[in-house]
């Protein structure tokens, strides 16, 4: 089955291997509709159509506090959380409130393309630090920090996707997280941990978050319902030290307009409190694991030995390294002729050329037959191009 249209508007009949969205058949539309009906019938529903509390829906905050305490033994309280309109909103708000044009921000090389876009919108100076199979290379980060210090500069923050990273699928182990926290304390920068994938875990345990390891100090951690419920609801959360959260909540945007999306936040709160969200997440893990397995099988049969790729234990993405003889822009041009689209590596680096031999595939969105067909097209093209 070919898709009619993708959210990015790619032409009908194409195979968008780039789409890091939940598959349409994995969105729990019926249960969301039932939840909307339940909320609609509650007394006082009209309050949801007025401005909401600046910190966000209180029931949703209470649910998240309870879950973090129960599932992670994280000693958070209501003051440590606020509701945001998705992770993207949080990354933008943090950049807006904590930086000025020209400030330095550290990221991974590669890192999440749309976060880089937001940092560029804020005219921040981006420095990316190479990763290996276990995330950012700490000695390289330290080298960069020393270099900056010699110029009298300190980064404002380090932006990291620690679990099942977008685009590489890699999870950073605990010892690296601890080493980075040590650097952040020594050099005096904040850590912004964008943790939208931790619930999409297929196997193994995840290390504690940066926020947990740092005892809540100088770390802002972002969560989202986009990957585990529905991105169209535009609801996420931000965890941080009480005084930082108070600063964000007291900002002009929220004071003027109220907290994030009161109506949808109430729907999400009800959905979570009924136990449906956690049940849905358990089910989703199996669904995405099957898709990950299918993508890996397709890669194993389609790709020449010269192509290396990651084997993510969760999340949405696989990161491919092409042979040196194949440039990703050439591959993109030729695959487009066959209606197959992917995310070229160039978008995920501060210096685009660093990604000339990489690409990101997403297995979250496509039906299995399209996943297989798209990967087969890429495999054939890479074989032809590397001759
Ligand atoms: C690392 C990362 N952060 C944030 C987002 C977007 O999250 P939201 O829909 O909550 O804004 C994505 C989606 O692709 C992502 O991969």
PDB file of C-alpha atoms in Angstrom, residues 173-374:
ATOM      1  CA  UNK A 173      25.318   5.179  29.077  1.00  0.00           C
ATOM      2  CA  UNK A 174      25.405   6.342  32.683  1.00  0.00           C
ATOM      3  CA  UNK A 175      29.170   6.861  32.948  1.00  0.00           C
ATOM      4  CA  UNK A 176      29.120   9.377  30.080  1.00  0.00           C
ATOM      5  CA  UNK A 177      26.156  11.191  31.574  1.00  0.00           C
ATOM      6  CA  UNK A 178      28.040  11.478  34.862  1.00  0.00           C
ATOM      7  CA  UNK A 179      31.195  12.696  33.111  1.00  0.00           C
ATOM      8  CA  UNK A 180      29.196  15.395  31.284  1.00  0.00           C
ATOM      9  CA  UNK A 181      27.509  16.504  34.495  1.00  0.00           C
ATOM     10  CA  UNK A 182      30.971  16.834  36.012  1.00  0.00           C
ATOM     11  CA  UNK A 183      32.035  19.018  33.045  1.00  0.00           C
ATOM     12  CA  UNK A 184      28.867  21.110  33.316  1.00  0.00           C
ATOM     13  CA  UNK A 185      29.664  21.807  36.978  1.00  0.00           C
ATOM     14  CA  UNK A 186      33.331  22.536  36.298  1.00  0.00           C
ATOM     15  CA  UNK A 187      32.699  24.862  33.354  1.00  0.00           C
ATOM     16  CA  UNK A 188      29.322  26.226  34.463  1.00  0.00           C
ATOM     17  CA  UNK A 189      26.782  25.393  31.763  1.00  0.00           C
ATOM     18  CA  UNK A 190      23.267  23.987  31.818  1.00  0.00           C
ATOM     19  CA  UNK A 191      22.180  20.628  30.354  1.00  0.00           C
ATOM     20  CA  UNK A 192      18.980  20.532  28.288  1.00  0.00           C
ATOM     21  CA  UNK A 193      17.852  16.935  27.997  1.00  0.00           C
ATOM     22  CA  UNK A 194      15.239  16.336  25.298  1.00  0.00           C
ATOM     23  CA  UNK A 195      13.779  13.013  26.348  1.00  0.00           C
ATOM     24  CA  UNK A 196      10.890  12.366  23.987  1.00  0.00           C
ATOM     25  CA  UNK A 197      11.745   8.719  23.206  1.00  0.00           C
ATOM     26  CA  UNK A 198      12.448   7.041  26.564  1.00  0.00           C
ATOM     27  CA  UNK A 199       9.011   5.393  26.717  1.00  0.00           C
ATOM     28  CA  UNK A 200       9.512   3.757  23.300  1.00  0.00           C
ATOM     29  CA  UNK A 201      11.966   1.205  24.736  1.00  0.00           C
ATOM     30  CA  UNK A 202      12.123  -2.271  23.196  1.00  0.00           C
ATOM     31  CA  UNK A 203      14.717  -3.987  25.352  1.00  0.00           C
ATOM     32  CA  UNK A 204      17.138  -3.457  28.235  1.00  0.00           C
ATOM     33  CA  UNK A 205      17.016  -0.779  30.904  1.00  0.00           C
ATOM     34  CA  UNK A 206      17.654   2.915  30.437  1.00  0.00           C
ATOM     35  CA  UNK A 207      20.259   4.709  32.532  1.00  0.00           C
ATOM     36  CA  UNK A 208      18.949   7.356  34.942  1.00  0.00           C
ATOM     37  CA  UNK A 209      18.269  10.713  33.301  1.00  0.00           C
ATOM     38  CA  UNK A 210      20.733  13.602  33.515  1.00  0.00           C
ATOM     39  CA  UNK A 211      18.156  15.277  35.747  1.00  0.00           C
ATOM     40  CA  UNK A 212      18.182  12.338  38.182  1.00  0.00           C
ATOM     41  CA  UNK A 213      21.974  11.947  38.149  1.00  0.00           C
ATOM     42  CA  UNK A 214      22.521  15.660  38.775  1.00  0.00           C
ATOM     43  CA  UNK A 215      20.036  15.704  41.652  1.00  0.00           C
ATOM     44  CA  UNK A 216      17.865  18.130  39.670  1.00  0.00           C
ATOM     45  CA  UNK A 217      20.566  20.807  39.586  1.00  0.00           C
ATOM     46  CA  UNK A 218      21.291  22.681  36.363  1.00  0.00           C
ATOM     47  CA  UNK A 219      19.386  20.272  34.148  1.00  0.00           C
ATOM     48  CA  UNK A 220      16.175  20.948  32.247  1.00  0.00           C
ATOM     49  CA  UNK A 221      14.464  17.786  31.094  1.00  0.00           C
ATOM     50  CA  UNK A 222      11.778  17.788  28.416  1.00  0.00           C
ATOM     51  CA  UNK A 223       9.103  15.126  27.874  1.00  0.00           C
ATOM     52  CA  UNK A 224       6.326  14.888  25.291  1.00  0.00           C
ATOM     53  CA  UNK A 225       3.130  13.029  24.447  1.00  0.00           C
ATOM     54  CA  UNK A 226       3.913  13.358  20.730  1.00  0.00           C
ATOM     55  CA  UNK A 227       5.649  10.023  20.319  1.00  0.00           C
ATOM     56  CA  UNK A 228       3.492   7.982  22.692  1.00  0.00           C
ATOM     57  CA  UNK A 229       0.043   9.454  22.141  1.00  0.00           C
ATOM     58  CA  UNK A 230      -0.459  11.983  19.319  1.00  0.00           C
ATOM     59  CA  UNK A 231       1.669  14.939  18.187  1.00  0.00           C
ATOM     60  CA  UNK A 232      -1.416  16.887  17.090  1.00  0.00           C
ATOM     61  CA  UNK A 233      -2.385  17.312  20.743  1.00  0.00           C
ATOM     62  CA  UNK A 234       0.752  19.479  21.206  1.00  0.00           C
ATOM     63  CA  UNK A 235       1.333  18.601  24.842  1.00  0.00           C
ATOM     64  CA  UNK A 236       4.596  17.946  26.674  1.00  0.00           C
ATOM     65  CA  UNK A 237       6.209  18.786  29.986  1.00  0.00           C
ATOM     66  CA  UNK A 238       9.320  20.417  31.370  1.00  0.00           C
ATOM     67  CA  UNK A 239      11.101  19.305  34.549  1.00  0.00           C
ATOM     68  CA  UNK A 240      13.579  21.528  36.356  1.00  0.00           C
ATOM     69  CA  UNK A 241      14.588  23.129  39.636  1.00  0.00           C
ATOM     70  CA  UNK A 242      11.618  24.911  41.240  1.00  0.00           C
ATOM     71  CA  UNK A 243      13.114  28.386  40.801  1.00  0.00           C
ATOM     72  CA  UNK A 244      13.786  27.818  37.094  1.00  0.00           C
ATOM     73  CA  UNK A 245      10.255  26.534  36.501  1.00  0.00           C
ATOM     74  CA  UNK A 246       8.897  29.547  38.404  1.00  0.00           C
ATOM     75  CA  UNK A 247      10.898  31.841  36.117  1.00  0.00           C
ATOM     76  CA  UNK A 248       9.487  30.210  32.987  1.00  0.00           C
ATOM     77  CA  UNK A 249       5.944  30.216  34.384  1.00  0.00           C
ATOM     78  CA  UNK A 250       6.323  33.900  35.270  1.00  0.00           C
ATOM     79  CA  UNK A 251       7.428  34.844  31.737  1.00  0.00           C
ATOM     80  CA  UNK A 252       5.380  37.302  29.703  1.00  0.00           C
ATOM     81  CA  UNK A 253       4.008  34.785  27.219  1.00  0.00           C
ATOM     82  CA  UNK A 254       2.400  32.639  29.896  1.00  0.00           C
ATOM     83  CA  UNK A 255       1.325  35.532  32.083  1.00  0.00           C
ATOM     84  CA  UNK A 256      -0.455  37.019  29.099  1.00  0.00           C
ATOM     85  CA  UNK A 257      -1.829  33.891  27.414  1.00  0.00           C
ATOM     86  CA  UNK A 258      -2.034  31.320  30.211  1.00  0.00           C
ATOM     87  CA  UNK A 259      -0.531  27.821  30.223  1.00  0.00           C
ATOM     88  CA  UNK A 260      -0.228  25.493  27.245  1.00  0.00           C
ATOM     89  CA  UNK A 261      -3.351  24.330  25.388  1.00  0.00           C
ATOM     90  CA  UNK A 262      -5.865  24.027  28.282  1.00  0.00           C
ATOM     91  CA  UNK A 263      -8.447  21.983  26.368  1.00  0.00           C
ATOM     92  CA  UNK A 264      -6.116  19.334  24.967  1.00  0.00           C
ATOM     93  CA  UNK A 265      -4.173  19.212  28.245  1.00  0.00           C
ATOM     94  CA  UNK A 266      -7.424  18.316  30.014  1.00  0.00           C
ATOM     95  CA  UNK A 267      -8.055  15.528  27.493  1.00  0.00           C
ATOM     96  CA  UNK A 268      -4.528  14.187  27.990  1.00  0.00           C
ATOM     97  CA  UNK A 269      -4.892  14.431  31.793  1.00  0.00           C
ATOM     98  CA  UNK A 270      -8.088  12.377  31.710  1.00  0.00           C
ATOM     99  CA  UNK A 271      -6.531   9.827  29.320  1.00  0.00           C
ATOM    100  CA  UNK A 272      -3.512   9.420  31.606  1.00  0.00           C
ATOM    101  CA  UNK A 273      -5.456   9.274  34.866  1.00  0.00           C
ATOM    102  CA  UNK A 274      -7.697   6.487  33.536  1.00  0.00           C
ATOM    103  CA  UNK A 275      -4.600   4.305  32.978  1.00  0.00           C
ATOM    104  CA  UNK A 276      -5.115   4.276  29.197  1.00  0.00           C
ATOM    105  CA  UNK A 277      -1.901   6.097  28.323  1.00  0.00           C
ATOM    106  CA  UNK A 278       0.403   3.680  30.138  1.00  0.00           C
ATOM    107  CA  UNK A 279      -1.477   0.697  28.653  1.00  0.00           C
ATOM    108  CA  UNK A 280      -1.159   2.286  25.196  1.00  0.00           C
ATOM    109  CA  UNK A 281       2.586   2.834  25.714  1.00  0.00           C
ATOM    110  CA  UNK A 282       3.064  -0.857  26.619  1.00  0.00           C
ATOM    111  CA  UNK A 283       1.255  -1.869  23.440  1.00  0.00           C
ATOM    112  CA  UNK A 284       3.132   0.678  21.315  1.00  0.00           C
ATOM    113  CA  UNK A 285       6.509  -0.702  22.385  1.00  0.00           C
ATOM    114  CA  UNK A 286       5.674  -4.057  20.766  1.00  0.00           C
ATOM    115  CA  UNK A 287       4.381  -2.361  17.623  1.00  0.00           C
ATOM    116  CA  UNK A 288       7.468  -0.215  17.147  1.00  0.00           C
ATOM    117  CA  UNK A 289       9.775  -3.103  18.063  1.00  0.00           C
ATOM    118  CA  UNK A 290       8.213  -5.147  15.231  1.00  0.00           C
ATOM    119  CA  UNK A 291       8.760  -2.241  12.838  1.00  0.00           C
ATOM    120  CA  UNK A 292      12.365  -1.830  13.999  1.00  0.00           C
ATOM    121  CA  UNK A 293      12.922  -5.565  13.404  1.00  0.00           C
ATOM    122  CA  UNK A 294      11.387  -5.334   9.931  1.00  0.00           C
ATOM    123  CA  UNK A 295      13.581  -2.375   9.045  1.00  0.00           C
ATOM    124  CA  UNK A 296      16.705  -4.191  10.262  1.00  0.00           C
ATOM    125  CA  UNK A 297      15.754  -7.307   8.272  1.00  0.00           C
ATOM    126  CA  UNK A 298      15.181  -5.189   5.178  1.00  0.00           C
ATOM    127  CA  UNK A 299      18.556  -3.483   5.668  1.00  0.00           C
ATOM    128  CA  UNK A 300      20.326  -6.824   6.177  1.00  0.00           C
ATOM    129  CA  UNK A 301      18.999  -8.123   2.870  1.00  0.00           C
ATOM    130  CA  UNK A 302      19.250  -4.888   0.847  1.00  0.00           C
ATOM    131  CA  UNK A 303      22.481  -3.191   1.894  1.00  0.00           C
ATOM    132  CA  UNK A 304      25.985  -3.993   0.709  1.00  0.00           C
ATOM    133  CA  UNK A 305      28.548  -4.765   3.438  1.00  0.00           C
ATOM    134  CA  UNK A 306      30.050  -1.303   2.945  1.00  0.00           C
ATOM    135  CA  UNK A 307      26.998   0.314   4.595  1.00  0.00           C
ATOM    136  CA  UNK A 308      27.089   0.485   8.409  1.00  0.00           C
ATOM    137  CA  UNK A 309      23.977   1.174  10.463  1.00  0.00           C
ATOM    138  CA  UNK A 310      22.842   1.422  14.076  1.00  0.00           C
ATOM    139  CA  UNK A 311      20.576  -1.092  15.853  1.00  0.00           C
ATOM    140  CA  UNK A 312      18.429   1.060  18.152  1.00  0.00           C
ATOM    141  CA  UNK A 313      16.968  -0.481  21.312  1.00  0.00           C
ATOM    142  CA  UNK A 314      14.080   1.976  21.141  1.00  0.00           C
ATOM    143  CA  UNK A 315      12.804   5.136  19.487  1.00  0.00           C
ATOM    144  CA  UNK A 316      12.049   5.736  15.824  1.00  0.00           C
ATOM    145  CA  UNK A 317      15.339   5.940  13.901  1.00  0.00           C
ATOM    146  CA  UNK A 318      18.219   4.081  12.251  1.00  0.00           C
ATOM    147  CA  UNK A 319      21.344   5.967  11.164  1.00  0.00           C
ATOM    148  CA  UNK A 320      23.252   4.778   8.117  1.00  0.00           C
ATOM    149  CA  UNK A 321      26.837   5.388   7.126  1.00  0.00           C
ATOM    150  CA  UNK A 322      27.439   5.166   3.386  1.00  0.00           C
ATOM    151  CA  UNK A 323      30.668   4.118   1.670  1.00  0.00           C
ATOM    152  CA  UNK A 324      32.975   7.085   0.954  1.00  0.00           C
ATOM    153  CA  UNK A 325      32.266   6.757  -2.765  1.00  0.00           C
ATOM    154  CA  UNK A 326      28.552   7.541  -2.274  1.00  0.00           C
ATOM    155  CA  UNK A 327      27.459  11.087  -1.514  1.00  0.00           C
ATOM    156  CA  UNK A 328      24.117  11.403   0.198  1.00  0.00           C
ATOM    157  CA  UNK A 329      22.966  14.300  -1.990  1.00  0.00           C
ATOM    158  CA  UNK A 330      23.536  12.176  -5.119  1.00  0.00           C
ATOM    159  CA  UNK A 331      21.704   9.285  -3.509  1.00  0.00           C
ATOM    160  CA  UNK A 332      18.798  11.568  -2.542  1.00  0.00           C
ATOM    161  CA  UNK A 333      18.502  12.829  -6.098  1.00  0.00           C
ATOM    162  CA  UNK A 334      18.430   9.331  -7.558  1.00  0.00           C
ATOM    163  CA  UNK A 335      16.057   7.903  -4.941  1.00  0.00           C
ATOM    164  CA  UNK A 336      13.690  10.822  -5.498  1.00  0.00           C
ATOM    165  CA  UNK A 337      13.356   9.687  -9.122  1.00  0.00           C
ATOM    166  CA  UNK A 338      11.957   6.457  -7.687  1.00  0.00           C
ATOM    167  CA  UNK A 339       9.727   8.316  -5.216  1.00  0.00           C
ATOM    168  CA  UNK A 340      11.764   7.301  -2.171  1.00  0.00           C
ATOM    169  CA  UNK A 341      12.636  10.090   0.260  1.00  0.00           C
ATOM    170  CA  UNK A 342      14.889   9.977   3.320  1.00  0.00           C
ATOM    171  CA  UNK A 343      16.555  12.472   5.667  1.00  0.00           C
ATOM    172  CA  UNK A 344      20.099  13.215   4.392  1.00  0.00           C
ATOM    173  CA  UNK A 345      22.766  13.349   7.095  1.00  0.00           C
ATOM    174  CA  UNK A 346      23.730  16.901   6.133  1.00  0.00           C
ATOM    175  CA  UNK A 347      20.762  18.360   8.028  1.00  0.00           C
ATOM    176  CA  UNK A 348      21.901  16.979  11.366  1.00  0.00           C
ATOM    177  CA  UNK A 349      25.290  18.669  11.628  1.00  0.00           C
ATOM    178  CA  UNK A 350      26.343  22.231  12.310  1.00  0.00           C
ATOM    179  CA  UNK A 351      28.676  21.897   9.314  1.00  0.00           C
ATOM    180  CA  UNK A 352      26.435  20.150   6.770  1.00  0.00           C
ATOM    181  CA  UNK A 353      29.354  18.541   4.896  1.00  0.00           C
ATOM    182  CA  UNK A 354      30.037  16.391   7.971  1.00  0.00           C
ATOM    183  CA  UNK A 355      26.879  14.464   7.070  1.00  0.00           C
ATOM    184  CA  UNK A 356      27.673  13.893   3.381  1.00  0.00           C
ATOM    185  CA  UNK A 357      27.915  10.134   3.870  1.00  0.00           C
ATOM    186  CA  UNK A 358      25.094   9.623   6.341  1.00  0.00           C
ATOM    187  CA  UNK A 359      21.339   9.331   6.285  1.00  0.00           C
ATOM    188  CA  UNK A 360      18.499   8.769   8.728  1.00  0.00           C
ATOM    189  CA  UNK A 361      15.717   6.256   8.200  1.00  0.00           C
ATOM    190  CA  UNK A 362      12.558   6.254  10.257  1.00  0.00           C
ATOM    191  CA  UNK A 363      10.624   3.027  10.812  1.00  0.00           C
ATOM    192  CA  UNK A 364       7.841   4.633  12.863  1.00  0.00           C
ATOM    193  CA  UNK A 365       5.579   5.897  10.119  1.00  0.00           C
ATOM    194  CA  UNK A 366       5.489   3.547   7.157  1.00  0.00           C
ATOM    195  CA  UNK A 367       3.550   0.340   6.635  1.00  0.00           C
ATOM    196  CA  UNK A 368       5.896  -2.707   6.425  1.00  0.00           C
ATOM    197  CA  UNK A 369       5.591  -3.106   2.651  1.00  0.00           C
ATOM    198  CA  UNK A 370       6.677   0.501   2.050  1.00  0.00           C
ATOM    199  CA  UNK A 371       9.511   0.152   4.548  1.00  0.00           C
ATOM    200  CA  UNK A 372      10.792  -2.921   2.663  1.00  0.00           C
ATOM    201  CA  UNK A 373      10.263  -1.374  -0.768  1.00  0.00           C
ATOM    202  CA  UNK A 374      11.962   1.908   0.176  1.00  0.00           C
TER     203      UNK A 374
END
